[in-house]
Structure formats: structure tokens, C-alpha cells
């Protein structure tokens, strides 16, 4: 097996330092194809299993010490006997944790007890979601025009489009939108009869090209909605950036070409600046030695909470348009795979009570992020610790999770799931034994046979024992929209994530544990492991 | 759509919610006039005004003034706004605009409140409507300046429990296991002759005679001698509180004081040192020598170690809170919120107070060393430190009644100068004696309750209610500066206690997640990363900051409480059934207090 070539070491004596509170763990260290194993010996109860995928790019070592920086923001220090052994282990870890091939990655080997391959991959949200839409309105249809991914490589096979537009027209629309991402339905708001759409930018270019079918598609969206409904195009770039995009073949919808549609610009930060903000925040949180006098201004300088605020207020604007102005809203930026999805998915959480349930939220993530073609493989490869500055890395999905956490913080009764689910999604998006977040699009997942060869995270999370722990005990269903406050005073640092490994063991986890023990006492508590994922 | 600012998203209908919520609890509403009135409350006047709401603009309304409150109801049909403000909250009343002022709503009154808000009313220039309202408000908001009684003495409310019975010093010391071999209860201060700002009953070392105490008193600022606040149930180390020694520039010494501290040290056999925490910054302690004060130098006090805790004085705290108000009311600072918050230093002060208390608690609990805590006079920072340390060490104080006892003991009976710090009924708003020291303590408690969501029996509303009535003057609890003054005014006979209101409706103030744990020491994290601004208190008047409407949350809490009680009851039934089966005559039946901690392990 090829992994063997990368493992340069046999077992070695090692000591794991676990912060100032916990005692160090001593034992025998082994490196396997996918794991780092530290076993304290036969009498020891707690083995350390660390999935090598969790190790972020940076492994620094000097004589006898290896510092592992993990993608879930944890930092571990290993003291190893022997300089030679240290070097060998470090090199092995580095090589194994940076393997890029998808089909040799751990999800393709992971076979947990109690789960069957293929389970929960029947989560086909576009189709499932269409069933719901079809009950509410007749104006939309499910199109399989992208069945072989030829029209749009980043869309799933089936998409929901206006009934009045046929597949040929869709094909021409695809030619007019970057990456073939023509406007599709994201959410149908039954009370107002209007919709939320998403796409990529139109390819108007310097010549200000137009596309009759694209214009017709948007016209029929308005025609299919409540009569006289206005349309809003919410561009997640500044007006100037949208204009500049014409030079490289992109652009934005011309007013004259789309009667009834009004354009709004709400610039959202993306890509590199967002990643840098994340890195700075993690550095600030981990920097325990530095004097804490400037903590708040340091936090402000990271700008992470400013990004949270911008994302939430743009989502509020989109939701406001749909619910209050009873308008159809089309959201796009340039590629339509990042901030576009951030806005449409958050707007749905604000508006749609179903998306705030445990199942509904999982479906939302699957439909609006995974199947909608957010390039997880590129965006969530390294997390915050990386020497190189990977070009495509960006914590857009984490920003989404943070915004959801803020919603849950402000509306403690309104989400059926608790912080635990958000933390799990963060962890699994960056490194996971499950296949759900592998690859960057449905097309790639098909090529790699992800569905048949790996387990779905959803089946892992929905095992009764696990699922129960992810629930919010305060949840009470409510049909109303939840409008978050976006004032900076209302937005908090997500301590559960960013200070997870820094704060002392007590707070919320233990507290919730106690609450749960109380609430769940009817059901007999078995000895539950959160996931079958190896635990620290 | 484009014009809809994001900040308005949640403001719809919440304004009404938030203001309605401020109506006080336990109030009998007189339906004929629909203005709430307490027994003993009399109506003085009413007037049509325009309330200039900083969030929703001018609102026409009628204001009713009684000898207790200012109550405003809007006259506009589309807005159900209600303001219900106890006059005790008012710190300052100013006239704005003159007879010749032009411009809409530029003539009227501007009222500054002690609870982080201002109220503005516009009045008609004709007639004497403003003069009347100004004079009436001034009269009843500042009764002391007009030889009128504070409302608490007029209040005729009746409750089915008597809050004055909550704190009985003898019982509280007995709960701590006192007196014992080393500590005795003394009545030397029965007539407040030893120290007029201390309580009548004190706990002092057994080996110190009353004459010793008198001699020590001469060497301590305002005679506030070192006395016991709390004793550790197991290792018998103690927290002792006092004021600064009167060392002065010449470095005076007092053999009796030195001996007295040594006697305190000797009550603890485990460690040969006594630790003294001086709450002040080192430089301030040195500067105090100039005015006759100072600190215990180690050449005079052998076997002691002295630490300074760097907590600033009342003036610094007052200015800091003023800055907080500047950035949250009426408009919250938007663009540089975090750095503005940082520049108020409020959270930094909270951090220092908490850090100090943690050190005290840790020294006693882990260090097994007795400690002495003082600042200058020993009634501000000292009270903060001892009360917080006791809250960390002793789970009894984390229950509703326990907390009431803690406040009653460490703050009220030991002479925190509530009257001077708050300025009850006093018109001198710029008095340099005013300072939010008690508010800061409650903020620290809130920070702890955030970090340990299951450790406290009370909820946030309990803390906010305490703060509201700190100013309201409806109850006698926080009136006057010390026990001797309260006794002279017969406060317990002539006024109602705040604890009567709270204890007669305890469910409202209960934390549904409370898990009673005995002997667990809480060490909160006092790092800036883990401290938050208490938004629900400091910014509660701003409707845009509101989070989920409180009603459903509380509703849900109540449901959870009911659920919890059901489980506890079932558990007790099971245990009864179990112990009946196992019936072992040699073991006495355990009281509920001992059974409780098993709750979580059992399920």
C-alpha cells in the first residue's frame, strides 16, 4: 500500500501536552495511514486518535517537539524521545496530512459500525424541495437539463426553474452566465407568493451583450409571482466592482434590458480578505501571552464581526424584500458560489421556519451549499493555520455558521439545533471521516463515486444518540420570521468555536450536559459517543 | 426596499414591548384611571406633553405624576407607548429652551436618569405648564431638599413574606459554624460606639479582648477594625475585612494592631503567614499616607504578605460608567463599537475586581491561608471583594435567599454608603460621593452567572430588579449609609423590604437550569476575552438591541422549571421508595440539601 512509503517511522515514546489544566498523556505513538495514535499502554483507558486530515498544513518541529495545528483550531504539542524519531514522525505526518487525492482519503476507508453505505445519500434536496414548492405554486418546474453536468458543472443534475422557460432557453441562459450558473429558484415564500433566486453574474462584457432568453427568464419569474410584484437584483459586489467586471467579460444586468427589476449593490468581503480576517482572529484568540489590554480593539481590528454584520444585514435585506416588499429577489455576485449562497441561505433561515428545524437545516446546508456548488475542496482545505497563503481558501461557510450561531444567540427558542451541530459542521467541513463535504461540486462527487464509496455525514449525525445531543432543549416552533439585530452590540464573538480550546472545561458544554440529563431523563441514557469519529 | 436600513429590521412593535415591560411588578392597577398606583401612592398632577423618544421620534402623550412615579401614556392611537419611571431614578432635571426658543419641541424638560437613560419632554410655551411640572418633579424626585419623606416611608404595600426577616446575623454566623474555639461573637458595638459604620454584631478572634478591639480601632480608618466575614467550613481559614491602618507619613506603628493581626493569623494552624489584600493600586496606597492612611509594611507586620489588587477608586468608576452611557444612549456607537467600549475601561475594571476576588477565594480555598481585605475605608472595594469571594467559595450565597443575605451582610450591614453613592432623594447630581460601586458588583455577579449557567438559583431578572430598586426608593432596603442610621430611622418598622417583593414571587426570579452543588468553588475566567458588556442592562432602553422578546423566553423557562420540579419530585419518590427497601436504621434520613447534588448523577 502506498501509505507505507510515507510512513518513515515505527512506534516511539511520546508525551502529549494538553494545556496547563490537564495532565500530559504519555504513551506509545504510532503513525498509520490516516491516524496518529497515542496509546498509554494496556492499563490506560484513553487512547488518543487523531485523524491526520485534521492536521492543518503547518507542522513545526524542533528538537524533540512537534506542534500540531489542527483545522478545528486546536493546537497540540507532542514531546518525543529521540531527535531522529521526532523528525521522522513530523515528516510522516506532514506527508500524510497533505495528500491531495480524494479517493485515497480517509472517508473512502471509513466503515463505522451501525451505518450502512448509501444510507442518507438519498438526501436529494432539489427534488425533495421541489415537491414542497409544487404544493405551493404551479409556476415552477424541476428541470433535468443539467443531467450530465454539461450546462453547468457546479450545479446539481436537477434545478428548479420557471415553468414558462424550456430547456433550450435554459441552455442559452447558461451560456450568458459565468460558469453556466443561470438563475434558479432558491426559496419560494408561500405567504407572499414571491421567490428568492440565485445565479452568477451575466457575461455582458465590454460590449454590453444581452441575452433574450435570460431576460425572458427573469420576466417570467415576475409573471409567475404575485401580479405586479417588483423584482430586486441584489449584487453582492459594489457598483464599481460590478462595472469593472465587464472588462473581464462579466458585468451586471442592464436596467433597460430587465424591466421591472431594480438593482441593489451590497458589497460583501470574500476570498483573501475574509481568510485573512479569520487568520488574524484565530491568532488573536490564541495569543495568550500578550497583554490583554487591547483585546477589544484587537478583536475589532480583525474585522471578523464586521463581516458577520455585513452578511447578516445583507441577508436581512434579501429577506425583507421577499417578505415585506413582496418582491422577487435575485442574488448574485461574480461566480455565485460564495457570498451568494451565504445570503440566500441566511435569508431562508430568517424567513422559513422549516429551515430552522434539525432536518430542515441539514437540508438547507445540503441544498444551498453542497449541491449548489460551494467549492468546499478549495475553500476549506487548510483552515486558519497555513504557512502558504492558498489562493482559493476562504472561510465563507464558517462565516455562515457564525451568522447562524448569532441567530441562535439572539433567538434562543427559535432553532431546533444547538451550537453542537454548528461546531460539528465546522469540523467536518474542514476534515471529516464522512464524504459529505468532499469535492467542490456534484459533478466531481459523481466522478469520485463519493455517494457509493463513503458514508454521509447526515447519517452519522442523525443516529438517535447523536442527534439528541445536537438539539436545543429550549426550541419552540414558531411560524414567524426572525429578524436579527445587526447592531455591533448585539453581535458576539462565537466563544464556543474561537475560544473552544482555550477556555476552561466548565462552561456551556458541561452546563448543557446537566440540562440535558434533566430533560432527557425519560429516555434511558445509554453510553453515548457523540460520533463514531475517533475522539481525543 | 433600498431605503430600509438594516437596523430597523427588528424595531417593529418591539418598542412597545420593551417599554411596557418596564411597568413595575406587583402593582395594583386602578382600572378607572388605568394608571398603576401603589398603596400609599398619591396622584399629584397630570399634563399633556410630547415625549421625545430618541428611537421613534416625538410622541404625544399624557404624563401622570404621583409622589412615587412619572407615568406616561401616548395619546396616539397607533402607538401604545407607556413609560413608567419611579421618581427615585431621576438624577437631574433641566429646562431646555427658553420663552423665545423657536423650532419644534425645543422647549421643555430634559431628565437625566440613574439607570442609563434620559427622558425629554416638550411642553407648550404658553401658561406655566413647564414651571409647574419642573417644580413638582423637583419636589418629589428630590424630597430631601424639600423636607419631604422618601416614598419608602409612605409605601403601604403588604406582602405575604417579610423580607426584613431574611437576614439575621446570629443565624448566618451559626450557619458558618460560629462561634467556635477561635472566633467569638461580640456585642461591643451594640450601640455603635466602637465604630458607627459597622453592624452591632461582630465576629472577632477569641483571644482578643474588648479592650484590645478598642485599641485597634484607634489605628484603623474610621475605627473599622478587622472582623470576620467568612470562615471556610473545612480548613477554617477566614476572610477578614477592615479599613486601612493609620500609618501616615511618619510611618506610625501600633503594637495592638500588629498583635491583633497576629492573633488572626494564629487561628489558622496550617500556614504560618497571613495574607493581606489591599484593593488599591500601590501608588494610591502610598499616596494615602499623606492623609494619614497607608498600608501594613512588612517590617511592622511580621508573618504577613501584602498584595495590591490595583482596583481604582470611586471617581474612576463613575467616570468610566459615564463613558459607557455616552456610547450607548441614546445612540449606540456603530462604527468602532469595540474600541469605543474598550476606551471606557468599564470591562477592564470589572476584570480587576473579579481577578482580585478570585485571588482572595483561591488563597482561602487552595492556599489554606487566612486573608485580610481592605481598601481605604473598607466599604466600597472591600465589600466588592469579600462579597464576590464569598460567592465563589460558598454555594449557599448562590441561592436567592443566600444572595439576599450576602447583600444584606457584606453591603448593607457593613456600611456601604448607599445613600451617598446613589444619592437617594438628593438633588445634588454632581456630588463626588456618587459612584456605581454596587452596580459594578452586580455586573460581576452577572458575568459569573454567564460563565456558570447552572450555578445560580436566580436569573438575570433578579439582578435587574435589584438594580431597579437600588434607585426606586420604593423599598427601605438600600436607604441610608449604615446600620446605625437605619436603626435611628426605624427603617425596618417603617418601610417594606425589597426581599418581600422578590420572595413573595420567587418563581419569577428562578433560573431553570440551577443545579444545587455543595462545596463547589467557582473560579470564573476574568480574562477580557470572556467578559461581555451586559447589554440587557446597559442598553435595555434601545429597542434595536432587543433580542428575542422576553415573554416567550420566560414562558419557556417557566415550563422548564415545572418540568424540573416534576423530575426532582419523582426522584425523591424513588429515593424514598429505595431507602424504604434498604431501610438502614443506623443512618439518619438525609435532608433534601444533601440529596440534591445527586440529581444530575442519578439520571
PDB file of N, CA and C in Angstrom, chain A residues 37-68:
ATOM      1  N   UNK A  37      -1.761   7.765  16.475  1.00  0.00           N
ATOM      2  CA  UNK A  37      -2.309   7.038  17.617  1.00  0.00           C
ATOM      3  C   UNK A  37      -1.352   7.137  18.784  1.00  0.00           C
ATOM      4  N   UNK A  38      -1.863   7.581  19.915  1.00  0.00           N
ATOM      5  CA  UNK A  38      -1.039   7.636  21.111  1.00  0.00           C
ATOM      6  C   UNK A  38      -1.701   6.759  22.154  1.00  0.00           C
ATOM      7  N   UNK A  39      -1.034   5.651  22.490  1.00  0.00           N
ATOM      8  CA  UNK A  39      -1.656   4.718  23.423  1.00  0.00           C
ATOM      9  C   UNK A  39      -0.863   4.671  24.711  1.00  0.00           C
ATOM     10  N   UNK A  40      -1.500   4.955  25.831  1.00  0.00           N
ATOM     11  CA  UNK A  40      -0.784   4.958  27.114  1.00  0.00           C
ATOM     12  C   UNK A  40      -0.461   3.569  27.613  1.00  0.00           C
ATOM     13  N   UNK A  41      -0.784   2.533  26.848  1.00  0.00           N
ATOM     14  CA  UNK A  41      -0.483   1.187  27.304  1.00  0.00           C
ATOM     15  C   UNK A  41      -1.736   0.456  27.712  1.00  0.00           C
ATOM     16  N   UNK A  42      -1.583  -0.820  28.059  1.00  0.00           N
ATOM     17  CA  UNK A  42      -2.766  -1.659  28.287  1.00  0.00           C
ATOM     18  C   UNK A  42      -3.672  -1.141  29.391  1.00  0.00           C
ATOM     19  N   UNK A  43      -3.068  -0.549  30.451  1.00  0.00           N
ATOM     20  CA  UNK A  43      -3.943  -0.150  31.546  1.00  0.00           C
ATOM     21  C   UNK A  43      -4.615   1.193  31.278  1.00  0.00           C
ATOM     22  N   UNK A  44      -4.052   1.947  30.359  1.00  0.00           N
ATOM     23  CA  UNK A  44      -4.618   3.263  30.063  1.00  0.00           C
ATOM     24  C   UNK A  44      -5.978   3.130  29.401  1.00  0.00           C
ATOM     25  N   UNK A  45      -6.845   4.019  29.733  1.00  0.00           N
ATOM     26  CA  UNK A  45      -8.189   3.929  29.176  1.00  0.00           C
ATOM     27  C   UNK A  45      -8.355   4.813  27.941  1.00  0.00           C
ATOM     28  N   UNK A  46      -7.681   5.960  27.961  1.00  0.00           N
ATOM     29  CA  UNK A  46      -7.970   6.902  26.879  1.00  0.00           C
ATOM     30  C   UNK A  46      -6.842   6.933  25.856  1.00  0.00           C
ATOM     31  N   UNK A  47      -7.063   6.304  24.740  1.00  0.00           N
ATOM     32  CA  UNK A  47      -6.129   6.428  23.637  1.00  0.00           C
ATOM     33  C   UNK A  47      -6.422   7.730  22.922  1.00  0.00           C
ATOM     34  N   UNK A  48      -5.390   8.303  22.348  1.00  0.00           N
ATOM     35  CA  UNK A  48      -5.616   9.473  21.508  1.00  0.00           C
ATOM     36  C   UNK A  48      -5.605   9.023  20.057  1.00  0.00           C
ATOM     37  N   UNK A  49      -6.694   9.272  19.376  1.00  0.00           N
ATOM     38  CA  UNK A  49      -6.741   9.010  17.948  1.00  0.00           C
ATOM     39  C   UNK A  49      -6.907  10.344  17.260  1.00  0.00           C
ATOM     40  N   UNK A  50      -5.961  10.711  16.492  1.00  0.00           N
ATOM     41  CA  UNK A  50      -6.107  11.978  15.785  1.00  0.00           C
ATOM     42  C   UNK A  50      -6.106  11.685  14.291  1.00  0.00           C
ATOM     43  N   UNK A  51      -7.158  12.105  13.638  1.00  0.00           N
ATOM     44  CA  UNK A  51      -7.239  11.913  12.199  1.00  0.00           C
ATOM     45  C   UNK A  51      -6.245  12.857  11.539  1.00  0.00           C
ATOM     46  N   UNK A  52      -5.360  12.294  10.720  1.00  0.00           N
ATOM     47  CA  UNK A  52      -4.322  13.150  10.143  1.00  0.00           C
ATOM     48  C   UNK A  52      -4.895  14.242   9.266  1.00  0.00           C
ATOM     49  N   UNK A  53      -6.091  13.988   8.704  1.00  0.00           N
ATOM     50  CA  UNK A  53      -6.734  15.014   7.904  1.00  0.00           C
ATOM     51  C   UNK A  53      -6.951  16.291   8.697  1.00  0.00           C
ATOM     52  N   UNK A  54      -7.067  16.130  10.011  1.00  0.00           N
ATOM     53  CA  UNK A  54      -7.332  17.285  10.857  1.00  0.00           C
ATOM     54  C   UNK A  54      -6.130  18.203  10.972  1.00  0.00           C
ATOM     55  N   UNK A  55      -4.959  17.649  10.687  1.00  0.00           N
ATOM     56  CA  UNK A  55      -3.768  18.466  10.851  1.00  0.00           C
ATOM     57  C   UNK A  55      -3.686  19.460   9.712  1.00  0.00           C
ATOM     58  N   UNK A  56      -3.641  20.717  10.040  1.00  0.00           N
ATOM     59  CA  UNK A  56      -3.526  21.749   9.011  1.00  0.00           C
ATOM     60  C   UNK A  56      -2.117  21.750   8.467  1.00  0.00           C
ATOM     61  N   UNK A  57      -1.892  22.463   7.416  1.00  0.00           N
ATOM     62  CA  UNK A  57      -0.622  22.410   6.713  1.00  0.00           C
ATOM     63  C   UNK A  57       0.622  22.551   7.580  1.00  0.00           C
ATOM     64  N   UNK A  58       0.519  23.270   8.650  1.00  0.00           N
ATOM     65  CA  UNK A  58       1.743  23.616   9.362  1.00  0.00           C
ATOM     66  C   UNK A  58       2.068  22.645  10.477  1.00  0.00           C
ATOM     67  N   UNK A  59       3.189  22.010  10.396  1.00  0.00           N
ATOM     68  CA  UNK A  59       3.703  21.194  11.487  1.00  0.00           C
ATOM     69  C   UNK A  59       5.090  21.715  11.779  1.00  0.00           C
ATOM     70  N   UNK A  60       5.273  22.357  12.877  1.00  0.00           N
ATOM     71  CA  UNK A  60       6.600  22.900  13.141  1.00  0.00           C
ATOM     72  C   UNK A  60       7.285  21.993  14.142  1.00  0.00           C
ATOM     73  N   UNK A  61       8.559  21.815  13.985  1.00  0.00           N
ATOM     74  CA  UNK A  61       9.250  20.944  14.935  1.00  0.00           C
ATOM     75  C   UNK A  61      10.656  21.443  15.175  1.00  0.00           C
ATOM     76  N   UNK A  62      11.071  21.367  16.375  1.00  0.00           N
ATOM     77  CA  UNK A  62      12.498  21.451  16.641  1.00  0.00           C
ATOM     78  C   UNK A  62      12.781  20.379  17.673  1.00  0.00           C
ATOM     79  N   UNK A  63      13.993  20.268  18.073  1.00  0.00           N
ATOM     80  CA  UNK A  63      14.435  19.070  18.784  1.00  0.00           C
ATOM     81  C   UNK A  63      13.425  18.493  19.765  1.00  0.00           C
ATOM     82  N   UNK A  64      12.868  17.374  19.379  1.00  0.00           N
ATOM     83  CA  UNK A  64      12.051  16.616  20.315  1.00  0.00           C
ATOM     84  C   UNK A  64      10.621  17.076  20.466  1.00  0.00           C
ATOM     85  N   UNK A  65      10.216  18.143  19.814  1.00  0.00           N
ATOM     86  CA  UNK A  65       8.859  18.641  19.995  1.00  0.00           C
ATOM     87  C   UNK A  65       8.170  18.850  18.653  1.00  0.00           C
ATOM     88  N   UNK A  66       6.962  18.363  18.566  1.00  0.00           N
ATOM     89  CA  UNK A  66       6.166  18.621  17.361  1.00  0.00           C
ATOM     90  C   UNK A  66       4.930  19.399  17.781  1.00  0.00           C
ATOM     91  N   UNK A  67       4.655  20.469  17.082  1.00  0.00           N
ATOM     92  CA  UNK A  67       3.431  21.213  17.344  1.00  0.00           C
ATOM     93  C   UNK A  67       2.462  20.938  16.210  1.00  0.00           C
ATOM     94  N   UNK A  68       1.333  20.363  16.561  1.00  0.00           N
ATOM     95  CA  UNK A  68       0.329  20.066  15.539  1.00  0.00           C
ATOM     96  C   UNK A  68      -0.742  21.131  15.603  1.00  0.00           C
TER      97      UNK A  68
END
